[in-house]
């Protein structure tokens, strides 16, 4: 919000210098982000009087003047002809720097010395164009800086408002805050509407078909207007806050917008076909051209102002080119309405059309200020455009809004703020903000909230108002009570940290992706068309279609990251993410949010270098990372199985990871179709763990096993097995026999081909035996080994090679 120091002083009497006023506003929560002194650097442009004006002896179009600046008589050469001796003018003296960095120096023009320059409005930055030099009123004192004499010197504040303080998007709103803080009274603008002519009901009508989107609509009719330039005071006031002057009628609507914070709109009444206003929703694919000349395609949720046949304004955002005020406009219908913030915000965001009007309606204006702003604007238009205001006001207000009432407990105010304010002080602070207080019982009051304070909803909001008015700096500083306690993180946090460290040690980098994904990203994870995708949780108000559902897996985000890096020529990647996914629960409103670990490997096994190999990572690299992770977490005897794989894994190059009978993760190559769906033409190896399940299998206390005292012995056996039987099943079978002397099982050879029957494979197994209390002899080991081999031959349908 841009606000003028001089404009504020029209509503509140105060003598604070601009710097102190900026501090006061900031301490009220209205942070002053910048200050600009308007015309503060032009004090060397002073009021002067032309004593004599003669023709320049060496130039037909120049004049040689003698000018009195109150201290001396100066010779000035001037090219303008719109002045005479005796006129008071603006003299830029030697050393003055005019807008545009134009520095005034003593010079000779056609042989005559000129000790300054007589200035026009354009040269002083007061107008875009001017026909001659600026003629000043005769009552101004010579030598006075021009901008002081004309009252144009000002300080402009740029106030950064939080979205909830819509009431301060106006000069009146900020003046109200200053008055409340200083204990002053605010002087509101006076509306004096002189009505004449026929009642407005006989001239125009208003119908509101969507009272939810437009709870109130008011209008006045002004006839016989003359459109022309605005008076200089109005032009100066708008320019001071960064608005350009258009014409006297439009300038008035902008002036009242800034003054009261409520947008208004003026229609050329003669361009309204049916001579009436209808507020209604647009139809899908309706086209409407706004004042900026852009054609907008509307949808059924957009609220429009129509003339009975066509749209003439986009409600609360911008008017249409088919009803704008023109130079020939004579009759005006002036609108002052209230539009629901949600509807304006939705339409403005969709169309990318943000205006001063929508900025205020989106945040919530005062529904009960409509007629006051309407009358203020109507009286100014009648004065500046010589119009006649019709009798009466159209006011469509089917369900008047009542002021909210909130109960305030004064003891709670002091308890929360750490103060010792009396009931009278607390009530007085609120009354200075134009709240009304009624005592219910001792220390408890019913506070009536004015409708311009749309941000006050709860008791705590009233307590904040007391804190603001009393002064944040007056809240006592107390040292917090320090307690010494152990800050040992819980077990799951320690394991999260451990897993991150383990993966970083393996050369991985952690990434963080959005929890919101596109529905199509989940479909890309299905290599087969007949597999139904998981049902994701949809967002009610997504930012974009690409982020419209909650992720059900980490792999989609990781693959998007891989694709982006590959596009930037980063061809070797090891990345992981340890975050939550969101799974809809059929019986609960809230989803399940398990923590998952996903890690991707792609590219070279070793960093690029002259002494490094060029081999690419493969399944065993990924499986090695998974095994290292499991071993470091002390998960004993994990099992790897090719059954029940997630659909995005390659069925022949992937496996599930079990701890006991529970699946805790998967590892392997992604299905080529999945990689292709994401636009990746490289082999992708993926490691996935359910952190919650993994956590339940981690040994809480490390087990220390002393080194063996007695030597081991081993026996080898080569088995001929069915090709479909996983080698892991052989290992699992032997472990399940629970032979005390059996210490370890290793598969050290695999063969399939010549001398091996079709449908069979050969694996060689080394079985290690050891006893904890003695050295085993061959006579002890051989019978045990023989029984194991016989059991494998019988139960695994194997034969000895």
PDB file of N, CA, C and O in Angstrom, residues 424-470:
ATOM      1  N   UNK A 424     -10.416  -1.004  32.373  1.00  0.00           N
ATOM      2  CA  UNK A 424     -10.693   0.243  31.659  1.00  0.00           C
ATOM      3  C   UNK A 424      -9.655   0.493  30.565  1.00  0.00           C
ATOM      4  O   UNK A 424     -10.002   0.951  29.462  1.00  0.00           O
ATOM      5  N   UNK A 425      -8.409   0.198  30.837  1.00  0.00           N
ATOM      6  CA  UNK A 425      -7.371   0.382  29.817  1.00  0.00           C
ATOM      7  C   UNK A 425      -7.593  -0.550  28.628  1.00  0.00           C
ATOM      8  O   UNK A 425      -7.476  -0.138  27.469  1.00  0.00           O
ATOM      9  N   UNK A 426      -7.918  -1.800  28.913  1.00  0.00           N
ATOM     10  CA  UNK A 426      -8.137  -2.769  27.834  1.00  0.00           C
ATOM     11  C   UNK A 426      -9.309  -2.344  26.974  1.00  0.00           C
ATOM     12  O   UNK A 426      -9.224  -2.328  25.733  1.00  0.00           O
ATOM     13  N   UNK A 427     -10.420  -1.975  27.611  1.00  0.00           N
ATOM     14  CA  UNK A 427     -11.609  -1.551  26.860  1.00  0.00           C
ATOM     15  C   UNK A 427     -11.316  -0.284  26.074  1.00  0.00           C
ATOM     16  O   UNK A 427     -11.751  -0.128  24.917  1.00  0.00           O
ATOM     17  N   UNK A 428     -10.558   0.639  26.668  1.00  0.00           N
ATOM     18  CA  UNK A 428     -10.244   1.899  25.985  1.00  0.00           C
ATOM     19  C   UNK A 428      -9.420   1.650  24.724  1.00  0.00           C
ATOM     20  O   UNK A 428      -9.648   2.283  23.690  1.00  0.00           O
ATOM     21  N   UNK A 429      -8.469   0.741  24.788  1.00  0.00           N
ATOM     22  CA  UNK A 429      -7.681   0.412  23.592  1.00  0.00           C
ATOM     23  C   UNK A 429      -8.597  -0.060  22.464  1.00  0.00           C
ATOM     24  O   UNK A 429      -8.458   0.355  21.307  1.00  0.00           O
ATOM     25  N   UNK A 430      -9.533  -0.941  22.792  1.00  0.00           N
ATOM     26  CA  UNK A 430     -10.415  -1.480  21.760  1.00  0.00           C
ATOM     27  C   UNK A 430     -11.374  -0.429  21.234  1.00  0.00           C
ATOM     28  O   UNK A 430     -11.682  -0.396  20.030  1.00  0.00           O
ATOM     29  N   UNK A 431     -11.852   0.438  22.102  1.00  0.00           N
ATOM     30  CA  UNK A 431     -12.771   1.492  21.649  1.00  0.00           C
ATOM     31  C   UNK A 431     -12.063   2.495  20.746  1.00  0.00           C
ATOM     32  O   UNK A 431     -12.685   3.074  19.846  1.00  0.00           O
ATOM     33  N   UNK A 432     -10.779   2.711  20.969  1.00  0.00           N
ATOM     34  CA  UNK A 432     -10.020   3.590  20.072  1.00  0.00           C
ATOM     35  C   UNK A 432      -9.937   3.015  18.667  1.00  0.00           C
ATOM     36  O   UNK A 432      -9.748   3.759  17.691  1.00  0.00           O
ATOM     37  N   UNK A 433     -10.076   1.693  18.535  1.00  0.00           N
ATOM     38  CA  UNK A 433     -10.094   1.045  17.221  1.00  0.00           C
ATOM     39  C   UNK A 433     -11.511   0.931  16.660  1.00  0.00           C
ATOM     40  O   UNK A 433     -11.736   0.221  15.693  1.00  0.00           O
ATOM     41  N   UNK A 434     -12.468   1.626  17.325  1.00  0.00           N
ATOM     42  CA  UNK A 434     -13.871   1.675  16.913  1.00  0.00           C
ATOM     43  C   UNK A 434     -14.594   0.364  17.176  1.00  0.00           C
ATOM     44  O   UNK A 434     -15.604   0.058  16.540  1.00  0.00           O
ATOM     45  N   UNK A 435     -14.084  -0.444  18.110  1.00  0.00           N
ATOM     46  CA  UNK A 435     -14.839  -1.583  18.599  1.00  0.00           C
ATOM     47  C   UNK A 435     -15.777  -1.068  19.698  1.00  0.00           C
ATOM     48  O   UNK A 435     -15.492  -0.076  20.361  1.00  0.00           O
ATOM     49  N   UNK A 436     -16.886  -1.763  19.900  1.00  0.00           N
ATOM     50  CA  UNK A 436     -17.815  -1.417  20.964  1.00  0.00           C
ATOM     51  C   UNK A 436     -17.773  -2.501  22.027  1.00  0.00           C
ATOM     52  O   UNK A 436     -17.737  -3.690  21.719  1.00  0.00           O
ATOM     53  N   UNK A 437     -17.762  -2.075  23.284  1.00  0.00           N
ATOM     54  CA  UNK A 437     -17.630  -3.010  24.397  1.00  0.00           C
ATOM     55  C   UNK A 437     -18.830  -2.907  25.320  1.00  0.00           C
ATOM     56  O   UNK A 437     -19.299  -1.803  25.643  1.00  0.00           O
ATOM     57  N   UNK A 438     -19.341  -4.076  25.724  1.00  0.00           N
ATOM     58  CA  UNK A 438     -20.456  -4.138  26.675  1.00  0.00           C
ATOM     59  C   UNK A 438     -20.089  -5.139  27.756  1.00  0.00           C
ATOM     60  O   UNK A 438     -19.762  -6.297  27.466  1.00  0.00           O
ATOM     61  N   UNK A 439     -20.121  -4.695  29.020  1.00  0.00           N
ATOM     62  CA  UNK A 439     -19.728  -5.564  30.118  1.00  0.00           C
ATOM     63  C   UNK A 439     -20.794  -6.623  30.373  1.00  0.00           C
ATOM     64  O   UNK A 439     -21.981  -6.329  30.487  1.00  0.00           O
ATOM     65  N   UNK A 440     -20.360  -7.884  30.461  1.00  0.00           N
ATOM     66  CA  UNK A 440     -21.267  -8.997  30.760  1.00  0.00           C
ATOM     67  C   UNK A 440     -21.224  -9.305  32.254  1.00  0.00           C
ATOM     68  O   UNK A 440     -22.260  -9.472  32.906  1.00  0.00           O
ATOM     69  N   UNK A 441     -20.019  -9.371  32.779  1.00  0.00           N
ATOM     70  CA  UNK A 441     -19.787  -9.567  34.200  1.00  0.00           C
ATOM     71  C   UNK A 441     -18.435  -8.969  34.517  1.00  0.00           C
ATOM     72  O   UNK A 441     -17.755  -8.444  33.635  1.00  0.00           O
ATOM     73  N   UNK A 442     -18.028  -9.035  35.745  1.00  0.00           N
ATOM     74  CA  UNK A 442     -16.764  -8.430  36.145  1.00  0.00           C
ATOM     75  C   UNK A 442     -15.605  -9.069  35.370  1.00  0.00           C
ATOM     76  O   UNK A 442     -15.382 -10.283  35.423  1.00  0.00           O
ATOM     77  N   UNK A 443     -14.876  -8.236  34.611  1.00  0.00           N
ATOM     78  CA  UNK A 443     -13.712  -8.700  33.872  1.00  0.00           C
ATOM     79  C   UNK A 443     -14.022  -9.351  32.542  1.00  0.00           C
ATOM     80  O   UNK A 443     -13.106  -9.747  31.822  1.00  0.00           O
ATOM     81  N   UNK A 444     -15.311  -9.474  32.191  1.00  0.00           N
ATOM     82  CA  UNK A 444     -15.702 -10.123  30.938  1.00  0.00           C
ATOM     83  C   UNK A 444     -16.565  -9.160  30.135  1.00  0.00           C
ATOM     84  O   UNK A 444     -17.543  -8.602  30.665  1.00  0.00           O
ATOM     85  N   UNK A 445     -16.198  -8.973  28.853  1.00  0.00           N
ATOM     86  CA  UNK A 445     -16.907  -8.017  27.996  1.00  0.00           C
ATOM     87  C   UNK A 445     -17.301  -8.676  26.675  1.00  0.00           C
ATOM     88  O   UNK A 445     -16.621  -9.578  26.166  1.00  0.00           O
ATOM     89  N   UNK A 446     -18.415  -8.192  26.147  1.00  0.00           N
ATOM     90  CA  UNK A 446     -18.825  -8.564  24.794  1.00  0.00           C
ATOM     91  C   UNK A 446     -18.345  -7.454  23.854  1.00  0.00           C
ATOM     92  O   UNK A 446     -18.731  -6.302  24.003  1.00  0.00           O
ATOM     93  N   UNK A 447     -17.492  -7.824  22.911  1.00  0.00           N
ATOM     94  CA  UNK A 447     -16.899  -6.852  22.002  1.00  0.00           C
ATOM     95  C   UNK A 447     -17.580  -6.981  20.636  1.00  0.00           C
ATOM     96  O   UNK A 447     -17.631  -8.060  20.053  1.00  0.00           O
ATOM     97  N   UNK A 448     -18.121  -5.862  20.144  1.00  0.00           N
ATOM     98  CA  UNK A 448     -18.771  -5.822  18.826  1.00  0.00           C
ATOM     99  C   UNK A 448     -17.728  -5.377  17.806  1.00  0.00           C
ATOM    100  O   UNK A 448     -17.119  -4.314  17.948  1.00  0.00           O
ATOM    101  N   UNK A 449     -17.513  -6.199  16.795  1.00  0.00           N
ATOM    102  CA  UNK A 449     -16.455  -5.966  15.815  1.00  0.00           C
ATOM    103  C   UNK A 449     -17.021  -5.220  14.608  1.00  0.00           C
ATOM    104  O   UNK A 449     -17.979  -5.687  13.981  1.00  0.00           O
ATOM    105  N   UNK A 450     -16.455  -4.079  14.243  1.00  0.00           N
ATOM    106  CA  UNK A 450     -16.921  -3.389  13.026  1.00  0.00           C
ATOM    107  C   UNK A 450     -16.647  -4.230  11.790  1.00  0.00           C
ATOM    108  O   UNK A 450     -15.675  -4.996  11.748  1.00  0.00           O
ATOM    109  N   UNK A 451     -17.485  -4.086  10.781  1.00  0.00           N
ATOM    110  CA  UNK A 451     -17.366  -4.948   9.597  1.00  0.00           C
ATOM    111  C   UNK A 451     -16.129  -4.658   8.766  1.00  0.00           C
ATOM    112  O   UNK A 451     -15.760  -5.471   7.913  1.00  0.00           O
ATOM    113  N   UNK A 452     -15.451  -3.526   9.001  1.00  0.00           N
ATOM    114  CA  UNK A 452     -14.219  -3.293   8.232  1.00  0.00           C
ATOM    115  C   UNK A 452     -13.052  -4.126   8.758  1.00  0.00           C
ATOM    116  O   UNK A 452     -12.044  -4.263   8.087  1.00  0.00           O
ATOM    117  N   UNK A 453     -13.190  -4.719   9.942  1.00  0.00           N
ATOM    118  CA  UNK A 453     -12.127  -5.569  10.489  1.00  0.00           C
ATOM    119  C   UNK A 453     -12.464  -7.036  10.220  1.00  0.00           C
ATOM    120  O   UNK A 453     -12.908  -7.771  11.102  1.00  0.00           O
ATOM    121  N   UNK A 454     -12.252  -7.462   8.977  1.00  0.00           N
ATOM    122  CA  UNK A 454     -12.580  -8.839   8.594  1.00  0.00           C
ATOM    123  C   UNK A 454     -11.607  -9.846   9.205  1.00  0.00           C
ATOM    124  O   UNK A 454     -11.844 -11.055   9.142  1.00  0.00           O
ATOM    125  N   UNK A 455     -10.507  -9.374   9.777  1.00  0.00           N
ATOM    126  CA  UNK A 455      -9.489 -10.279  10.322  1.00  0.00           C
ATOM    127  C   UNK A 455      -9.748 -10.674  11.761  1.00  0.00           C
ATOM    128  O   UNK A 455      -9.088 -11.580  12.286  1.00  0.00           O
ATOM    129  N   UNK A 456     -10.691 -10.026  12.443  1.00  0.00           N
ATOM    130  CA  UNK A 456     -10.943 -10.310  13.851  1.00  0.00           C
ATOM    131  C   UNK A 456     -12.003 -11.393  13.944  1.00  0.00           C
ATOM    132  O   UNK A 456     -13.166 -11.184  13.599  1.00  0.00           O
ATOM    133  N   UNK A 457     -11.598 -12.590  14.399  1.00  0.00           N
ATOM    134  CA  UNK A 457     -12.513 -13.729  14.451  1.00  0.00           C
ATOM    135  C   UNK A 457     -12.586 -14.385  15.825  1.00  0.00           C
ATOM    136  O   UNK A 457     -13.585 -15.006  16.150  1.00  0.00           O
ATOM    137  N   UNK A 458     -11.502 -14.253  16.647  1.00  0.00           N
ATOM    138  CA  UNK A 458     -11.446 -14.969  17.911  1.00  0.00           C
ATOM    139  C   UNK A 458     -10.978 -14.034  19.021  1.00  0.00           C
ATOM    140  O   UNK A 458     -10.516 -12.922  18.774  1.00  0.00           O
ATOM    141  N   UNK A 459     -11.068 -14.523  20.232  1.00  0.00           N
ATOM    142  CA  UNK A 459     -10.639 -13.736  21.384  1.00  0.00           C
ATOM    143  C   UNK A 459      -9.164 -13.393  21.298  1.00  0.00           C
ATOM    144  O   UNK A 459      -8.751 -12.284  21.631  1.00  0.00           O
ATOM    145  N   UNK A 460      -8.356 -14.327  20.783  1.00  0.00           N
ATOM    146  CA  UNK A 460      -6.911 -14.069  20.706  1.00  0.00           C
ATOM    147  C   UNK A 460      -6.610 -12.914  19.766  1.00  0.00           C
ATOM    148  O   UNK A 460      -5.610 -12.205  19.931  1.00  0.00           O
ATOM    149  N   UNK A 461      -7.471 -12.700  18.763  1.00  0.00           N
ATOM    150  CA  UNK A 461      -7.275 -11.561  17.866  1.00  0.00           C
ATOM    151  C   UNK A 461      -7.477 -10.242  18.613  1.00  0.00           C
ATOM    152  O   UNK A 461      -6.763  -9.263  18.361  1.00  0.00           O
ATOM    153  N   UNK A 462      -8.428 -10.208  19.529  1.00  0.00           N
ATOM    154  CA  UNK A 462      -8.641  -8.996  20.334  1.00  0.00           C
ATOM    155  C   UNK A 462      -7.449  -8.765  21.267  1.00  0.00           C
ATOM    156  O   UNK A 462      -7.037  -7.616  21.477  1.00  0.00           O
ATOM    157  N   UNK A 463      -6.908  -9.839  21.798  1.00  0.00           N
ATOM    158  CA  UNK A 463      -5.741  -9.703  22.678  1.00  0.00           C
ATOM    159  C   UNK A 463      -4.567  -9.126  21.891  1.00  0.00           C
ATOM    160  O   UNK A 463      -3.808  -8.288  22.403  1.00  0.00           O
ATOM    161  N   UNK A 464      -4.422  -9.539  20.650  1.00  0.00           N
ATOM    162  CA  UNK A 464      -3.353  -8.992  19.809  1.00  0.00           C
ATOM    163  C   UNK A 464      -3.564  -7.492  19.574  1.00  0.00           C
ATOM    164  O   UNK A 464      -2.603  -6.717  19.550  1.00  0.00           O
ATOM    165  N   UNK A 465      -4.815  -7.066  19.412  1.00  0.00           N
ATOM    166  CA  UNK A 465      -5.086  -5.640  19.227  1.00  0.00           C
ATOM    167  C   UNK A 465      -4.674  -4.840  20.460  1.00  0.00           C
ATOM    168  O   UNK A 465      -4.126  -3.738  20.348  1.00  0.00           O
ATOM    169  N   UNK A 466      -4.950  -5.383  21.633  1.00  0.00           N
ATOM    170  CA  UNK A 466      -4.526  -4.709  22.869  1.00  0.00           C
ATOM    171  C   UNK A 466      -3.005  -4.606  22.912  1.00  0.00           C
ATOM    172  O   UNK A 466      -2.441  -3.559  23.257  1.00  0.00           O
ATOM    173  N   UNK A 467      -2.316  -5.681  22.531  1.00  0.00           N
ATOM    174  CA  UNK A 467      -0.855  -5.671  22.528  1.00  0.00           C
ATOM    175  C   UNK A 467      -0.333  -4.619  21.552  1.00  0.00           C
ATOM    176  O   UNK A 467       0.643  -3.912  21.850  1.00  0.00           O
ATOM    177  N   UNK A 468      -0.948  -4.492  20.379  1.00  0.00           N
ATOM    178  CA  UNK A 468      -0.491  -3.512  19.381  1.00  0.00           C
ATOM    179  C   UNK A 468      -0.659  -2.095  19.902  1.00  0.00           C
ATOM    180  O   UNK A 468       0.249  -1.266  19.800  1.00  0.00           O
ATOM    181  N   UNK A 469      -1.824  -1.794  20.432  1.00  0.00           N
ATOM    182  CA  UNK A 469      -2.096  -0.425  20.883  1.00  0.00           C
ATOM    183  C   UNK A 469      -1.289  -0.064  22.125  1.00  0.00           C
ATOM    184  O   UNK A 469      -0.812   1.058  22.263  1.00  0.00           O
ATOM    185  N   UNK A 470      -1.120  -1.020  23.016  1.00  0.00           N
ATOM    186  CA  UNK A 470      -0.318  -0.754  24.214  1.00  0.00           C
ATOM    187  C   UNK A 470       1.158  -0.633  23.860  1.00  0.00           C
ATOM    188  O   UNK A 470       1.906   0.097  24.506  1.00  0.00           O
TER     189      UNK A 470
END
